[in-house]
mmCIF file of C-alpha atoms in Angstrom:
data_model
loop_
_atom_site.group_PDB
_atom_site.id
_atom_site.type_symbol
_atom_site.label_atom_id
_atom_site.label_comp_id
_atom_site.label_asym_id
_atom_site.label_seq_id
_atom_site.Cartn_x
_atom_site.Cartn_y
_atom_site.Cartn_z
ATOM 1 C CA UNK L 1 2.086 -20.256 -29.353
ATOM 2 C CA UNK L 2 -1.289 -19.056 -28.101
ATOM 3 C CA UNK L 3 -1.383 -15.866 -26.050
ATOM 4 C CA UNK L 4 -2.903 -15.814 -22.557
ATOM 5 C CA UNK L 5 -6.094 -13.877 -21.836
ATOM 6 C CA UNK L 6 -5.513 -10.878 -19.570
ATOM 7 C CA UNK L 7 -8.699 -8.998 -20.449
ATOM 8 C CA UNK L 8 -10.973 -11.102 -18.246
ATOM 9 C CA UNK L 9 -8.849 -10.944 -15.093
ATOM 10 C CA UNK L 10 -7.609 -7.354 -15.183
ATOM 11 C CA UNK L 11 -9.339 -4.219 -13.919
ATOM 12 C CA UNK L 12 -8.123 -0.693 -14.718
ATOM 13 C CA UNK L 13 -8.989 2.432 -12.733
ATOM 14 C CA UNK L 14 -7.846 6.044 -12.997
ATOM 15 C CA UNK L 15 -5.605 6.716 -9.995
ATOM 16 C CA UNK L 16 -5.110 10.424 -10.649
ATOM 17 C CA UNK L 17 -4.287 13.132 -13.163
ATOM 18 C CA UNK L 18 -2.624 16.471 -12.454
ATOM 19 C CA UNK L 19 -1.037 19.258 -14.473
ATOM 20 C CA UNK L 20 1.816 20.703 -12.428
ATOM 21 C CA UNK L 21 2.753 24.333 -13.102
ATOM 22 C CA UNK L 22 5.187 26.809 -11.545
ATOM 23 C CA UNK L 23 2.503 28.121 -9.178
ATOM 24 C CA UNK L 24 2.104 24.640 -7.617
ATOM 25 C CA UNK L 25 5.592 24.807 -6.094
ATOM 26 C CA UNK L 26 6.430 21.606 -4.226
ATOM 27 C CA UNK L 27 2.900 20.818 -3.040
ATOM 28 C CA UNK L 28 2.193 17.089 -3.304
ATOM 29 C CA UNK L 29 -0.790 15.835 -5.269
ATOM 30 C CA UNK L 30 -2.862 12.936 -3.947
ATOM 31 C CA UNK L 31 -4.967 11.020 -6.446
ATOM 32 C CA UNK L 32 -8.386 9.530 -5.940
ATOM 33 C CA UNK L 33 -8.925 6.411 -3.840
ATOM 34 C CA UNK L 34 -8.646 3.096 -5.661
ATOM 35 C CA UNK L 35 -10.846 0.391 -4.148
ATOM 36 C CA UNK L 36 -8.995 -2.937 -4.301
ATOM 37 C CA UNK L 37 -12.009 -4.979 -3.218
ATOM 38 C CA UNK L 38 -12.142 -8.205 -5.218
ATOM 39 C CA UNK L 39 -8.498 -8.055 -6.352
ATOM 40 C CA UNK L 40 -5.284 -9.369 -4.810
ATOM 41 C CA UNK L 41 -2.678 -7.193 -6.540
ATOM 42 C CA UNK L 42 -2.336 -3.664 -7.871
ATOM 43 C CA UNK L 43 0.236 -2.088 -10.167
ATOM 44 C CA UNK L 44 0.231 1.676 -10.661
ATOM 45 C CA UNK L 45 1.463 2.859 -14.064
ATOM 46 C CA UNK L 46 2.324 6.558 -14.078
ATOM 47 C CA UNK L 47 3.195 8.740 -17.076
ATOM 48 C CA UNK L 48 4.674 12.245 -17.048
ATOM 49 C CA UNK L 49 4.545 14.507 -20.116
ATOM 50 C CA UNK L 50 6.670 17.662 -20.031
ATOM 51 C CA UNK L 51 5.784 20.760 -22.085
ATOM 52 C CA UNK L 52 9.515 21.605 -22.209
ATOM 53 C CA UNK L 53 12.768 20.503 -20.600
ATOM 54 C CA UNK L 54 12.481 21.026 -16.857
ATOM 55 C CA UNK L 55 14.708 20.226 -13.866
ATOM 56 C CA UNK L 56 11.860 19.277 -11.532
ATOM 57 C CA UNK L 57 11.405 15.586 -10.735
ATOM 58 C CA UNK L 58 8.295 13.909 -9.330
ATOM 59 C CA UNK L 59 8.523 11.172 -6.698
ATOM 60 C CA UNK L 60 5.771 8.579 -6.609
ATOM 61 C CA UNK L 61 4.476 7.004 -3.425
ATOM 62 C CA UNK L 62 1.311 5.339 -2.138
ATOM 63 C CA UNK L 63 -0.921 5.720 0.880
ATOM 64 C CA UNK L 64 -3.346 3.046 2.075
ATOM 65 C CA UNK L 65 -6.422 2.741 4.263
ATOM 66 C CA UNK L 66 -8.785 0.150 5.718
ATOM 67 C CA UNK L 67 -11.799 2.466 5.782
ATOM 68 C CA UNK L 68 -11.239 4.894 2.891
ATOM 69 C CA UNK L 69 -10.953 7.923 5.167
ATOM 70 C CA UNK L 70 -7.760 7.571 7.244
ATOM 71 C CA UNK L 71 -4.666 7.060 5.071
ATOM 72 C CA UNK L 72 -1.072 6.322 6.078
ATOM 73 C CA UNK L 73 2.063 5.964 3.954
ATOM 74 C CA UNK L 74 2.500 2.524 2.396
ATOM 75 C CA UNK L 75 6.168 1.740 2.918
ATOM 76 C CA UNK L 76 8.664 -1.104 2.981
ATOM 77 C CA UNK L 77 6.890 -4.451 2.847
ATOM 78 C CA UNK L 78 3.839 -2.978 1.067
ATOM 79 C CA UNK L 79 5.680 -1.643 -2.015
ATOM 80 C CA UNK L 80 7.406 -3.568 -4.807
ATOM 81 C CA UNK L 81 9.983 -1.940 -7.044
ATOM 82 C CA UNK L 82 12.691 0.686 -6.784
ATOM 83 C CA UNK L 83 11.988 4.308 -5.949
ATOM 84 C CA UNK L 84 9.776 5.612 -8.722
ATOM 85 C CA UNK L 85 10.588 9.074 -10.037
ATOM 86 C CA UNK L 86 9.190 10.879 -13.077
ATOM 87 C CA UNK L 87 11.809 13.093 -14.715
ATOM 88 C CA UNK L 88 12.669 14.372 -18.167
ATOM 89 C CA UNK L 89 14.514 11.123 -18.899
ATOM 90 C CA UNK L 90 12.104 8.667 -17.235
ATOM 91 C CA UNK L 91 8.560 9.534 -18.172
ATOM 92 C CA UNK L 92 6.862 6.195 -17.451
ATOM 93 C CA UNK L 93 7.225 4.490 -14.087
ATOM 94 C CA UNK L 94 5.506 1.749 -12.131
ATOM 95 C CA UNK L 95 4.972 1.119 -8.454
ATOM 96 C CA UNK L 96 3.221 -1.967 -7.064
ATOM 97 C CA UNK L 97 1.159 -2.376 -3.901
ATOM 98 C CA UNK L 98 1.077 -5.744 -2.114
ATOM 99 C CA UNK L 99 -0.470 -4.712 1.192
ATOM 100 C CA UNK L 100 -3.764 -5.965 2.568
ATOM 101 C CA UNK L 101 -5.667 -2.694 2.950
ATOM 102 C CA UNK L 102 -8.730 -2.075 0.779
ATOM 103 C CA UNK L 103 -8.024 1.474 -0.444
ATOM 104 C CA UNK L 104 -4.873 2.932 -2.015
ATOM 105 C CA UNK L 105 -4.025 6.440 -3.264
ATOM 106 C CA UNK L 106 -1.206 7.548 -5.556
ATOM 107 C CA UNK L 107 0.857 10.501 -4.272
ATOM 108 C CA UNK L 108 3.052 12.605 -6.604
ATOM 109 C CA UNK L 109 5.540 14.963 -4.928
ATOM 110 C CA UNK L 110 7.532 17.541 -6.945
ATOM 111 C CA UNK L 111 11.190 18.098 -6.012
ATOM 112 C CA UNK L 112 10.954 21.727 -7.107
ATOM 113 C CA UNK L 113 8.539 24.071 -8.788
ATOM 114 C CA UNK L 114 8.179 23.676 -12.538
ATOM 115 C CA UNK L 115 10.352 26.239 -14.271
ATOM 116 C CA UNK L 116 8.820 29.382 -15.752
ATOM 117 C CA UNK L 117 5.771 28.527 -17.859
ATOM 118 C CA UNK L 118 6.534 24.814 -18.228
ATOM 119 C CA UNK L 119 3.870 22.331 -17.250
ATOM 120 C CA UNK L 120 4.125 18.628 -16.470
ATOM 121 C CA UNK L 121 1.039 16.448 -16.866
ATOM 122 C CA UNK L 122 1.134 13.358 -14.650
ATOM 123 C CA UNK L 123 -1.448 10.598 -15.153
ATOM 124 C CA UNK L 124 -1.685 7.379 -13.137
ATOM 125 C CA UNK L 125 -3.682 4.203 -13.665
ATOM 126 C CA UNK L 126 -4.178 1.314 -11.264
ATOM 127 C CA UNK L 127 -3.963 -2.054 -12.975
ATOM 128 C CA UNK L 128 -5.786 -4.532 -10.745
ATOM 129 C CA UNK L 129 -5.156 -8.262 -11.135
ATOM 130 C CA UNK L 130 -5.665 -11.639 -9.487
ATOM 131 C CA UNK L 131 -9.415 -11.181 -8.952
ATOM 132 C CA UNK L 132 -11.457 -13.335 -6.616
ATOM 133 C CA UNK L 133 -14.116 -13.750 -9.327
ATOM 134 C CA UNK L 134 -13.768 -13.756 -13.104
ATOM 135 C CA UNK L 135 -14.499 -12.406 -15.614
ATOM 136 C CA UNK L 136 -13.865 -8.832 -14.503
ATOM 137 C CA UNK L 137 -16.276 -6.224 -15.865
#
């Protein structure tokens, strides 16, 4: 059976990268804006890499904006999937956006400060699909 082409109708953008350390406490990190112009769906894939076992968990959420400057929480009807949490046992999570606003940001919120000298590196990518025009550069 022949495989389907996904290369020509998928865009990938960095949604954010942050190394959380003890000094960061529970301060949330907001990634860079992802411009959804030209695409009709977005899936955020987020990976957490722990330097050592740590009790802190990291909740993923999204904010969205029409103009790229005023963001509000994307909730309920705009999100697909269960609550996404990065923890020692679940290091790769996904969260999908199905709203109609042009800009979206990934938000990562720690439940507690990283323990001692442990660090947690969290990296998110936006996988953009269903473009208006193909192929996608």
